[in-house]
Amino acid sequence: SQQGEEDPQALSIQEGENATMNCSYKTSINNLQWYRQNSGRGLVHLILIRSNEREKHSGRLRVTLDTSKKSSSLLITASRAADTASYFCATLPNDYKLSFGAGTTVTVRA
Amino acid sequence: DTEVTQTPKHLVMGMTNKKSLKCEQHMGHRAMYWYKQKAKKPPELMFVYSYEKLSINESVPSRFSPECPNSSLLNLHLHALQPEDSALYLCASSRSAGELFFGEGSRLTVL
């Protein structure tokens, strides 16, 4: 079953703007991961943040994790048309069964 | 390019057919997964093979059966499927608790 819930479900922004999406989860986790999926294709791993970390950066991506609120956010800065995709958070609980949130569909307008 | 290879990319089968989906990775990962994804939904975990031990999502019907011939290969055998089983089937592999590497998926249509 899904552990993570994401919002918003969909996001439309202008090229160059920032995109922020949030993920909430229910149980304790080992780590939280974010993935991107272009339409009908496989998922691509973006970033992993461990339960003892609070913030992580990778290029134009910034992820935060608040384990007390059981929530995470993904920020994409200076968005590009190529960032148009669905973004999923995924939580890894102690049974190591990665579970995906509902996803946020991001559309970047040129 | 993905380092997890899934075949076939597309499969159309009738409800009485028996077919298999194949997945291969050469990254030395000891965990492999099958996920099912319906349109506009997140992937749902079906099976995990971790260090030769199988873990099953109990909601998966028995018409799906996984097979792990060796640590690089993972098959999903399909038998007597229903139209509602039409979906994108994704294979992935990982080291212990790290990121998953996904294949491009096998698009299955059951007529």
PDB file of N, CA and C in Angstrom, chain B residues 11-109:
ATOM      1  N   LEU B  11       3.664  -6.357 -24.890  1.00  0.00           N
ATOM      2  CA  LEU B  11       3.134  -7.718 -24.961  1.00  0.00           C
ATOM      3  C   LEU B  11       1.621  -7.634 -24.975  1.00  0.00           C
ATOM      4  N   VAL B  12       1.032  -8.318 -25.947  1.00  0.00           N
ATOM      5  CA  VAL B  12      -0.426  -8.445 -26.019  1.00  0.00           C
ATOM      6  C   VAL B  12      -0.749  -9.922 -25.866  1.00  0.00           C
ATOM      7  N   MET B  13      -1.620 -10.251 -24.954  1.00  0.00           N
ATOM      8  CA  MET B  13      -1.942 -11.650 -24.735  1.00  0.00           C
ATOM      9  C   MET B  13      -3.432 -11.837 -24.440  1.00  0.00           C
ATOM     10  N   GLY B  14      -3.907 -13.022 -24.764  1.00  0.00           N
ATOM     11  CA  GLY B  14      -5.281 -13.375 -24.443  1.00  0.00           C
ATOM     12  C   GLY B  14      -5.361 -13.930 -23.041  1.00  0.00           C
ATOM     13  N   MET B  15      -6.564 -14.061 -22.548  1.00  0.00           N
ATOM     14  CA  MET B  15      -6.762 -14.487 -21.160  1.00  0.00           C
ATOM     15  C   MET B  15      -6.383 -15.942 -20.927  1.00  0.00           C
ATOM     16  N   THR B  16      -6.232 -16.729 -21.985  1.00  0.00           N
ATOM     17  CA  THR B  16      -5.853 -18.134 -21.794  1.00  0.00           C
ATOM     18  C   THR B  16      -4.363 -18.374 -22.041  1.00  0.00           C
ATOM     19  N   ASN B  17      -3.655 -17.326 -22.428  1.00  0.00           N
ATOM     20  CA  ASN B  17      -2.233 -17.501 -22.767  1.00  0.00           C
ATOM     21  C   ASN B  17      -1.357 -17.629 -21.526  1.00  0.00           C
ATOM     22  N   LYS B  18      -0.173 -18.209 -21.766  1.00  0.00           N
ATOM     23  CA  LYS B  18       0.905 -18.184 -20.779  1.00  0.00           C
ATOM     24  C   LYS B  18       2.078 -17.452 -21.403  1.00  0.00           C
ATOM     25  N   LYS B  19       2.554 -16.440 -20.729  1.00  0.00           N
ATOM     26  CA  LYS B  19       3.687 -15.673 -21.228  1.00  0.00           C
ATOM     27  C   LYS B  19       4.593 -15.329 -20.059  1.00  0.00           C
ATOM     28  N   SER B  20       5.765 -14.777 -20.396  1.00  0.00           N
ATOM     29  CA  SER B  20       6.692 -14.351 -19.354  1.00  0.00           C
ATOM     30  C   SER B  20       7.298 -13.004 -19.687  1.00  0.00           C
ATOM     31  N   LEU B  21       7.530 -12.227 -18.656  1.00  0.00           N
ATOM     32  CA  LEU B  21       8.310 -10.994 -18.768  1.00  0.00           C
ATOM     33  C   LEU B  21       9.689 -11.282 -18.178  1.00  0.00           C
ATOM     34  N   LYS B  22      10.712 -10.691 -18.818  1.00  0.00           N
ATOM     35  CA  LYS B  22      12.079 -10.957 -18.380  1.00  0.00           C
ATOM     36  C   LYS B  22      12.771  -9.668 -17.978  1.00  0.00           C
ATOM     37  N   CYS B  23      13.677  -9.793 -17.015  1.00  0.00           N
ATOM     38  CA  CYS B  23      14.422  -8.645 -16.511  1.00  0.00           C
ATOM     39  C   CYS B  23      15.843  -9.099 -16.216  1.00  0.00           C
ATOM     40  N   GLU B  24      16.813  -8.270 -16.585  1.00  0.00           N
ATOM     41  CA  GLU B  24      18.214  -8.625 -16.378  1.00  0.00           C
ATOM     42  C   GLU B  24      18.999  -7.394 -15.925  1.00  0.00           C
ATOM     43  N   GLN B  25      19.890  -7.600 -14.968  1.00  0.00           N
ATOM     44  CA  GLN B  25      20.792  -6.521 -14.539  1.00  0.00           C
ATOM     45  C   GLN B  25      22.178  -7.116 -14.305  1.00  0.00           C
ATOM     46  N   HIS B  26      23.193  -6.291 -14.607  1.00  0.00           N
ATOM     47  CA  HIS B  26      24.585  -6.735 -14.434  1.00  0.00           C
ATOM     48  C   HIS B  26      25.334  -5.757 -13.550  1.00  0.00           C
ATOM     49  N   MET B  27      24.644  -5.238 -12.546  1.00  0.00           N
ATOM     50  CA  MET B  27      25.282  -4.297 -11.628  1.00  0.00           C
ATOM     51  C   MET B  27      25.694  -4.981 -10.336  1.00  0.00           C
ATOM     52  N   GLY B  28      25.469  -6.287 -10.253  1.00  0.00           N
ATOM     53  CA  GLY B  28      25.826  -7.003  -9.033  1.00  0.00           C
ATOM     54  C   GLY B  28      24.874  -6.758  -7.880  1.00  0.00           C
ATOM     55  N   HIS B  29      23.699  -6.207  -8.201  1.00  0.00           N
ATOM     56  CA  HIS B  29      22.721  -5.959  -7.144  1.00  0.00           C
ATOM     57  C   HIS B  29      22.118  -7.274  -6.663  1.00  0.00           C
ATOM     58  N   ARG B  30      21.837  -7.339  -5.357  1.00  0.00           N
ATOM     59  CA  ARG B  30      21.308  -8.582  -4.795  1.00  0.00           C
ATOM     60  C   ARG B  30      19.815  -8.496  -4.504  1.00  0.00           C
ATOM     61  N   ALA B  31      19.199  -7.392  -4.833  1.00  0.00           N
ATOM     62  CA  ALA B  31      17.752  -7.267  -4.664  1.00  0.00           C
ATOM     63  C   ALA B  31      17.138  -6.876  -6.001  1.00  0.00           C
ATOM     64  N   MET B  32      16.057  -7.559  -6.361  1.00  0.00           N
ATOM     65  CA  MET B  32      15.328  -7.250  -7.589  1.00  0.00           C
ATOM     66  C   MET B  32      13.840  -7.227  -7.293  1.00  0.00           C
ATOM     67  N   TYR B  33      13.135  -6.399  -8.052  1.00  0.00           N
ATOM     68  CA  TYR B  33      11.742  -6.100  -7.732  1.00  0.00           C
ATOM     69  C   TYR B  33      10.878  -6.142  -8.997  1.00  0.00           C
ATOM     70  N   TRP B  34       9.612  -6.484  -8.804  1.00  0.00           N
ATOM     71  CA  TRP B  34       8.590  -6.243  -9.822  1.00  0.00           C
ATOM     72  C   TRP B  34       7.562  -5.277  -9.261  1.00  0.00           C
ATOM     73  N   TYR B  35       7.285  -4.231 -10.054  1.00  0.00           N
ATOM     74  CA  TYR B  35       6.236  -3.275  -9.734  1.00  0.00           C
ATOM     75  C   TYR B  35       5.216  -3.288 -10.868  1.00  0.00           C
ATOM     76  N   LYS B  36       3.974  -3.007 -10.522  1.00  0.00           N
ATOM     77  CA  LYS B  36       2.897  -2.842 -11.494  1.00  0.00           C
ATOM     78  C   LYS B  36       2.440  -1.390 -11.433  1.00  0.00           C
ATOM     79  N   GLN B  37       2.272  -0.781 -12.611  1.00  0.00           N
ATOM     80  CA  GLN B  37       1.822   0.611 -12.636  1.00  0.00           C
ATOM     81  C   GLN B  37       0.683   0.785 -13.623  1.00  0.00           C
ATOM     82  N   LYS B  38      -0.451   1.228 -13.115  1.00  0.00           N
ATOM     83  CA  LYS B  38      -1.581   1.591 -13.959  1.00  0.00           C
ATOM     84  C   LYS B  38      -1.438   3.060 -14.338  1.00  0.00           C
ATOM     85  N   ALA B  39      -2.162   3.454 -15.376  1.00  0.00           N
ATOM     86  CA  ALA B  39      -2.042   4.819 -15.890  1.00  0.00           C
ATOM     87  C   ALA B  39      -2.380   5.841 -14.807  1.00  0.00           C
ATOM     88  N   LYS B  40      -1.544   6.858 -14.703  1.00  0.00           N
ATOM     89  CA  LYS B  40      -1.711   7.977 -13.774  1.00  0.00           C
ATOM     90  C   LYS B  40      -1.718   7.535 -12.303  1.00  0.00           C
ATOM     91  N   LYS B  41      -1.116   6.393 -12.019  1.00  0.00           N
ATOM     92  CA  LYS B  41      -1.017   5.894 -10.648  1.00  0.00           C
ATOM     93  C   LYS B  41       0.450   5.643 -10.318  1.00  0.00           C
ATOM     94  N   PRO B  42       0.788   5.549  -9.037  1.00  0.00           N
ATOM     95  CA  PRO B  42       2.179   5.221  -8.692  1.00  0.00           C
ATOM     96  C   PRO B  42       2.443   3.729  -8.871  1.00  0.00           C
ATOM     97  N   PRO B  43       3.696   3.357  -8.965  1.00  0.00           N
ATOM     98  CA  PRO B  43       4.026   1.924  -9.028  1.00  0.00           C
ATOM     99  C   PRO B  43       3.623   1.233  -7.721  1.00  0.00           C
ATOM    100  N   GLU B  44       3.134  -0.001  -7.853  1.00  0.00           N
ATOM    101  CA  GLU B  44       2.780  -0.808  -6.680  1.00  0.00           C
ATOM    102  C   GLU B  44       3.675  -2.033  -6.635  1.00  0.00           C
ATOM    103  N   LEU B  45       4.274  -2.269  -5.489  1.00  0.00           N
ATOM    104  CA  LEU B  45       5.199  -3.389  -5.347  1.00  0.00           C
ATOM    105  C   LEU B  45       4.452  -4.719  -5.424  1.00  0.00           C
ATOM    106  N   MET B  46       4.989  -5.614  -6.268  1.00  0.00           N
ATOM    107  CA  MET B  46       4.413  -6.958  -6.377  1.00  0.00           C
ATOM    108  C   MET B  46       5.287  -7.975  -5.644  1.00  0.00           C
ATOM    109  N   PHE B  47       6.566  -8.013  -6.011  1.00  0.00           N
ATOM    110  CA  PHE B  47       7.482  -9.020  -5.462  1.00  0.00           C
ATOM    111  C   PHE B  47       8.854  -8.395  -5.239  1.00  0.00           C
ATOM    112  N   VAL B  48       9.545  -8.941  -4.237  1.00  0.00           N
ATOM    113  CA  VAL B  48      10.932  -8.569  -3.985  1.00  0.00           C
ATOM    114  C   VAL B  48      11.742  -9.853  -3.843  1.00  0.00           C
ATOM    115  N   TYR B  49      12.842  -9.947  -4.564  1.00  0.00           N
ATOM    116  CA  TYR B  49      13.835 -10.991  -4.318  1.00  0.00           C
ATOM    117  C   TYR B  49      15.048 -10.300  -3.716  1.00  0.00           C
ATOM    118  N   SER B  50      15.373 -10.672  -2.499  1.00  0.00           N
ATOM    119  CA  SER B  50      16.512 -10.074  -1.843  1.00  0.00           C
ATOM    120  C   SER B  50      17.379 -11.186  -1.284  1.00  0.00           C
ATOM    121  N   TYR B  51      18.591 -11.274  -1.796  1.00  0.00           N
ATOM    122  CA  TYR B  51      19.502 -12.341  -1.384  1.00  0.00           C
ATOM    123  C   TYR B  51      18.816 -13.704  -1.487  1.00  0.00           C
ATOM    124  N   GLU B  52      18.223 -13.953  -2.648  1.00  0.00           N
ATOM    125  CA  GLU B  52      17.552 -15.207  -2.993  1.00  0.00           C
ATOM    126  C   GLU B  52      16.297 -15.486  -2.176  1.00  0.00           C
ATOM    127  N   LYS B  53      15.871 -14.569  -1.367  1.00  0.00           N
ATOM    128  CA  LYS B  53      14.657 -14.774  -0.578  1.00  0.00           C
ATOM    129  C   LYS B  53      13.518 -13.963  -1.191  1.00  0.00           C
ATOM    130  N   LEU B  54      12.375 -14.624  -1.414  1.00  0.00           N
ATOM    131  CA  LEU B  54      11.235 -13.980  -2.049  1.00  0.00           C
ATOM    132  C   LEU B  54      10.311 -13.375  -1.014  1.00  0.00           C
ATOM    133  N   SER B  55       9.900 -12.152  -1.274  1.00  0.00           N
ATOM    134  CA  SER B  55       8.898 -11.496  -0.453  1.00  0.00           C
ATOM    135  C   SER B  55       7.754 -11.079  -1.364  1.00  0.00           C
ATOM    136  N   ILE B  56       6.532 -11.415  -0.958  1.00  0.00           N
ATOM    137  CA  ILE B  56       5.367 -11.226  -1.825  1.00  0.00           C
ATOM    138  C   ILE B  56       4.426 -10.194  -1.227  1.00  0.00           C
ATOM    139  N   ASN B  57       3.885  -9.325  -2.094  1.00  0.00           N
ATOM    140  CA  ASN B  57       2.772  -8.487  -1.686  1.00  0.00           C
ATOM    141  C   ASN B  57       1.535  -9.382  -1.712  1.00  0.00           C
ATOM    142  N   GLU B  58       0.920  -9.567  -0.574  1.00  0.00           N
ATOM    143  CA  GLU B  58      -0.132 -10.574  -0.458  1.00  0.00           C
ATOM    144  C   GLU B  58      -1.363 -10.272  -1.293  1.00  0.00           C
ATOM    145  N   SER B  59      -1.474  -9.046  -1.785  1.00  0.00           N
ATOM    146  CA  SER B  59      -2.639  -8.717  -2.615  1.00  0.00           C
ATOM    147  C   SER B  59      -2.445  -9.138  -4.080  1.00  0.00           C
ATOM    148  N   VAL B  60      -1.260  -9.610  -4.431  1.00  0.00           N
ATOM    149  CA  VAL B  60      -0.996 -10.001  -5.819  1.00  0.00           C
ATOM    150  C   VAL B  60      -1.608 -11.378  -6.075  1.00  0.00           C
ATOM    151  N   PRO B  61      -2.447 -11.512  -7.113  1.00  0.00           N
ATOM    152  CA  PRO B  61      -3.082 -12.818  -7.374  1.00  0.00           C
ATOM    153  C   PRO B  61      -2.082 -13.855  -7.878  1.00  0.00           C
ATOM    154  N   SER B  62      -2.443 -15.116  -7.707  1.00  0.00           N
ATOM    155  CA  SER B  62      -1.530 -16.215  -8.017  1.00  0.00           C
ATOM    156  C   SER B  62      -1.307 -16.398  -9.514  1.00  0.00           C
ATOM    157  N   ARG B  63      -2.057 -15.697 -10.344  1.00  0.00           N
ATOM    158  CA  ARG B  63      -1.820 -15.784 -11.793  1.00  0.00           C
ATOM    159  C   ARG B  63      -0.504 -15.100 -12.189  1.00  0.00           C
ATOM    160  N   PHE B  64       0.092 -14.406 -11.251  1.00  0.00           N
ATOM    161  CA  PHE B  64       1.437 -13.854 -11.430  1.00  0.00           C
ATOM    162  C   PHE B  64       2.401 -14.692 -10.584  1.00  0.00           C
ATOM    163  N   SER B  65       3.485 -15.191 -11.194  1.00  0.00           N
ATOM    164  CA  SER B  65       4.458 -15.929 -10.384  1.00  0.00           C
ATOM    165  C   SER B  65       5.866 -15.522 -10.777  1.00  0.00           C
ATOM    166  N   PRO B  66       6.652 -15.086  -9.813  1.00  0.00           N
ATOM    167  CA  PRO B  66       8.024 -14.664 -10.098  1.00  0.00           C
ATOM    168  C   PRO B  66       8.967 -15.847 -10.067  1.00  0.00           C
ATOM    169  N   GLU B  67      10.077 -15.667 -10.768  1.00  0.00           N
ATOM    170  CA  GLU B  67      11.134 -16.675 -10.756  1.00  0.00           C
ATOM    171  C   GLU B  67      12.465 -15.954 -10.830  1.00  0.00           C
ATOM    172  N   CYS B  68      13.405 -16.373  -9.999  1.00  0.00           N
ATOM    173  CA  CYS B  68      14.725 -15.748  -9.996  1.00  0.00           C
ATOM    174  C   CYS B  68      15.773 -16.824 -10.269  1.00  0.00           C
ATOM    175  N   PRO B  69      16.083 -17.107 -11.558  1.00  0.00           N
ATOM    176  CA  PRO B  69      17.021 -18.176 -11.894  1.00  0.00           C
ATOM    177  C   PRO B  69      18.426 -17.948 -11.329  1.00  0.00           C
ATOM    178  N   ASN B  70      18.846 -16.688 -11.287  1.00  0.00           N
ATOM    179  CA  ASN B  70      20.121 -16.332 -10.650  1.00  0.00           C
ATOM    180  C   ASN B  70      20.042 -14.870 -10.225  1.00  0.00           C
ATOM    181  N   SER B  71      21.097 -14.381  -9.650  1.00  0.00           N
ATOM    182  CA  SER B  71      21.020 -13.043  -9.053  1.00  0.00           C
ATOM    183  C   SER B  71      20.936 -11.926 -10.089  1.00  0.00           C
ATOM    184  N   SER B  72      21.128 -12.249 -11.365  1.00  0.00           N
ATOM    185  CA  SER B  72      21.055 -11.223 -12.412  1.00  0.00           C
ATOM    186  C   SER B  72      19.733 -11.231 -13.164  1.00  0.00           C
ATOM    187  N   LEU B  73      18.962 -12.277 -13.007  1.00  0.00           N
ATOM    188  CA  LEU B  73      17.750 -12.448 -13.810  1.00  0.00           C
ATOM    189  C   LEU B  73      16.515 -12.538 -12.924  1.00  0.00           C
ATOM    190  N   LEU B  74      15.448 -11.933 -13.406  1.00  0.00           N
ATOM    191  CA  LEU B  74      14.165 -12.023 -12.715  1.00  0.00           C
ATOM    192  C   LEU B  74      13.082 -12.136 -13.773  1.00  0.00           C
ATOM    193  N   ASN B  75      12.291 -13.186 -13.672  1.00  0.00           N
ATOM    194  CA  ASN B  75      11.191 -13.392 -14.611  1.00  0.00           C
ATOM    195  C   ASN B  75       9.864 -13.209 -13.895  1.00  0.00           C
ATOM    196  N   LEU B  76       8.861 -12.858 -14.664  1.00  0.00           N
ATOM    197  CA  LEU B  76       7.501 -12.810 -14.141  1.00  0.00           C
ATOM    198  C   LEU B  76       6.628 -13.628 -15.077  1.00  0.00           C
ATOM    199  N   HIS B  77       6.152 -14.770 -14.582  1.00  0.00           N
ATOM    200  CA  HIS B  77       5.324 -15.654 -15.393  1.00  0.00           C
ATOM    201  C   HIS B  77       3.864 -15.262 -15.243  1.00  0.00           C
ATOM    202  N   LEU B  78       3.199 -15.234 -16.401  1.00  0.00           N
ATOM    203  CA  LEU B  78       1.829 -14.741 -16.472  1.00  0.00           C
ATOM    204  C   LEU B  78       0.925 -15.858 -16.989  1.00  0.00           C
ATOM    205  N   HIS B  79      -0.155 -16.115 -16.308  1.00  0.00           N
ATOM    206  CA  HIS B  79      -1.048 -17.190 -16.742  1.00  0.00           C
ATOM    207  C   HIS B  79      -2.487 -16.843 -16.382  1.00  0.00           C
ATOM    208  N   ALA B  80      -3.367 -16.987 -17.371  1.00  0.00           N
ATOM    209  CA  ALA B  80      -4.804 -16.750 -17.154  1.00  0.00           C
ATOM    210  C   ALA B  80      -5.062 -15.355 -16.610  1.00  0.00           C
ATOM    211  N   LEU B  81      -4.454 -14.365 -17.248  1.00  0.00           N
ATOM    212  CA  LEU B  81      -4.635 -12.995 -16.774  1.00  0.00           C
ATOM    213  C   LEU B  81      -6.001 -12.443 -17.163  1.00  0.00           C
ATOM    214  N   GLN B  82      -6.364 -11.359 -16.504  1.00  0.00           N
ATOM    215  CA  GLN B  82      -7.614 -10.664 -16.743  1.00  0.00           C
ATOM    216  C   GLN B  82      -7.330  -9.316 -17.424  1.00  0.00           C
ATOM    217  N   PRO B  83      -8.318  -8.759 -18.120  1.00  0.00           N
ATOM    218  CA  PRO B  83      -8.100  -7.448 -18.755  1.00  0.00           C
ATOM    219  C   PRO B  83      -7.615  -6.372 -17.771  1.00  0.00           C
ATOM    220  N   GLU B  84      -8.047  -6.460 -16.518  1.00  0.00           N
ATOM    221  CA  GLU B  84      -7.621  -5.437 -15.541  1.00  0.00           C
ATOM    222  C   GLU B  84      -6.146  -5.559 -15.151  1.00  0.00           C
ATOM    223  N   ASP B  85      -5.490  -6.637 -15.608  1.00  0.00           N
ATOM    224  CA  ASP B  85      -4.062  -6.781 -15.368  1.00  0.00           C
ATOM    225  C   ASP B  85      -3.232  -5.995 -16.382  1.00  0.00           C
ATOM    226  N   SER B  86      -3.895  -5.423 -17.367  1.00  0.00           N
ATOM    227  CA  SER B  86      -3.177  -4.588 -18.340  1.00  0.00           C
ATOM    228  C   SER B  86      -2.550  -3.416 -17.605  1.00  0.00           C
ATOM    229  N   ALA B  87      -1.253  -3.224 -17.817  1.00  0.00           N
ATOM    230  CA  ALA B  87      -0.516  -2.196 -17.072  1.00  0.00           C
ATOM    231  C   ALA B  87       0.911  -2.144 -17.581  1.00  0.00           C
ATOM    232  N   LEU B  88       1.675  -1.231 -17.023  1.00  0.00           N
ATOM    233  CA  LEU B  88       3.117  -1.180 -17.247  1.00  0.00           C
ATOM    234  C   LEU B  88       3.772  -1.952 -16.105  1.00  0.00           C
ATOM    235  N   TYR B  89       4.573  -2.955 -16.441  1.00  0.00           N
ATOM    236  CA  TYR B  89       5.258  -3.749 -15.421  1.00  0.00           C
ATOM    237  C   TYR B  89       6.724  -3.336 -15.399  1.00  0.00           C
ATOM    238  N   LEU B  90       7.139  -2.895 -14.236  1.00  0.00           N
ATOM    239  CA  LEU B  90       8.477  -2.339 -14.073  1.00  0.00           C
ATOM    240  C   LEU B  90       9.332  -3.255 -13.225  1.00  0.00           C
ATOM    241  N   CYS B  91      10.529  -3.501 -13.700  1.00  0.00           N
ATOM    242  CA  CYS B  91      11.511  -4.257 -12.940  1.00  0.00           C
ATOM    243  C   CYS B  91      12.542  -3.273 -12.405  1.00  0.00           C
ATOM    244  N   ALA B  92      13.075  -3.558 -11.233  1.00  0.00           N
ATOM    245  CA  ALA B  92      14.109  -2.704 -10.649  1.00  0.00           C
ATOM    246  C   ALA B  92      15.090  -3.554  -9.866  1.00  0.00           C
ATOM    247  N   SER B  93      16.262  -2.994  -9.641  1.00  0.00           N
ATOM    248  CA  SER B  93      17.251  -3.674  -8.803  1.00  0.00           C
ATOM    249  C   SER B  93      17.890  -2.643  -7.891  1.00  0.00           C
ATOM    250  N   SER B  94      18.497  -3.129  -6.811  1.00  0.00           N
ATOM    251  CA  SER B  94      19.154  -2.209  -5.884  1.00  0.00           C
ATOM    252  C   SER B  94      20.194  -2.943  -5.046  1.00  0.00           C
ATOM    253  N   ARG B  95      21.093  -2.158  -4.466  1.00  0.00           N
ATOM    254  CA  ARG B  95      21.891  -2.662  -3.353  1.00  0.00           C
ATOM    255  C   ARG B  95      20.966  -2.640  -2.146  1.00  0.00           C
ATOM    256  N   SER B  96      21.461  -2.859  -0.976  1.00  0.00           N
ATOM    257  CA  SER B  96      20.594  -3.126   0.170  1.00  0.00           C
ATOM    258  C   SER B  96      19.488  -2.097   0.369  1.00  0.00           C
ATOM    259  N   ALA B  97      19.812  -0.922   0.868  1.00  0.00           N
ATOM    260  CA  ALA B  97      18.767   0.045   1.192  1.00  0.00           C
ATOM    261  C   ALA B  97      18.940   1.327   0.396  1.00  0.00           C
ATOM    262  N   GLY B  98      19.474   1.202  -0.796  1.00  0.00           N
ATOM    263  CA  GLY B  98      19.760   2.393  -1.589  1.00  0.00           C
ATOM    264  C   GLY B  98      18.744   2.624  -2.681  1.00  0.00           C
ATOM    265  N   GLU B  99      19.160   3.365  -3.649  1.00  0.00           N
ATOM    266  CA  GLU B  99      18.281   3.728  -4.753  1.00  0.00           C
ATOM    267  C   GLU B  99      17.942   2.516  -5.606  1.00  0.00           C
ATOM    268  N   LEU B 100      16.783   2.580  -6.216  1.00  0.00           N
ATOM    269  CA  LEU B 100      16.369   1.553  -7.164  1.00  0.00           C
ATOM    270  C   LEU B 100      16.704   2.006  -8.576  1.00  0.00           C
ATOM    271  N   PHE B 101      17.190   1.059  -9.356  1.00  0.00           N
ATOM    272  CA  PHE B 101      17.432   1.291 -10.780  1.00  0.00           C
ATOM    273  C   PHE B 101      16.318   0.574 -11.528  1.00  0.00           C
ATOM    274  N   PHE B 102      15.572   1.335 -12.312  1.00  0.00           N
ATOM    275  CA  PHE B 102      14.428   0.770 -13.013  1.00  0.00           C
ATOM    276  C   PHE B 102      14.756   0.499 -14.472  1.00  0.00           C
ATOM    277  N   GLY B 103      14.115  -0.540 -15.005  1.00  0.00           N
ATOM    278  CA  GLY B 103      14.088  -0.740 -16.439  1.00  0.00           C
ATOM    279  C   GLY B 103      13.021   0.155 -17.061  1.00  0.00           C
ATOM    280  N   GLU B 104      12.921   0.099 -18.391  1.00  0.00           N
ATOM    281  CA  GLU B 104      11.957   0.948 -19.081  1.00  0.00           C
ATOM    282  C   GLU B 104      10.544   0.383 -19.050  1.00  0.00           C
ATOM    283  N   GLY B 105      10.408  -0.817 -18.553  1.00  0.00           N
ATOM    284  CA  GLY B 105       9.078  -1.378 -18.387  1.00  0.00           C
ATOM    285  C   GLY B 105       8.626  -2.241 -19.544  1.00  0.00           C
ATOM    286  N   SER B 106       7.687  -3.106 -19.251  1.00  0.00           N
ATOM    287  CA  SER B 106       7.002  -3.918 -20.259  1.00  0.00           C
ATOM    288  C   SER B 106       5.533  -3.537 -20.232  1.00  0.00           C
ATOM    289  N   ARG B 107       5.047  -3.046 -21.369  1.00  0.00           N
ATOM    290  CA  ARG B 107       3.633  -2.630 -21.460  1.00  0.00           C
ATOM    291  C   ARG B 107       2.811  -3.854 -21.813  1.00  0.00           C
ATOM    292  N   LEU B 108       1.950  -4.282 -20.908  1.00  0.00           N
ATOM    293  CA  LEU B 108       1.142  -5.491 -21.096  1.00  0.00           C
ATOM    294  C   LEU B 108      -0.306  -5.125 -21.373  1.00  0.00           C
ATOM    295  N   THR B 109      -0.847  -5.730 -22.417  1.00  0.00           N
ATOM    296  CA  THR B 109      -2.268  -5.588 -22.734  1.00  0.00           C
ATOM    297  C   THR B 109      -2.893  -6.976 -22.749  1.00  0.00           C
TER     298      THR B 109
END
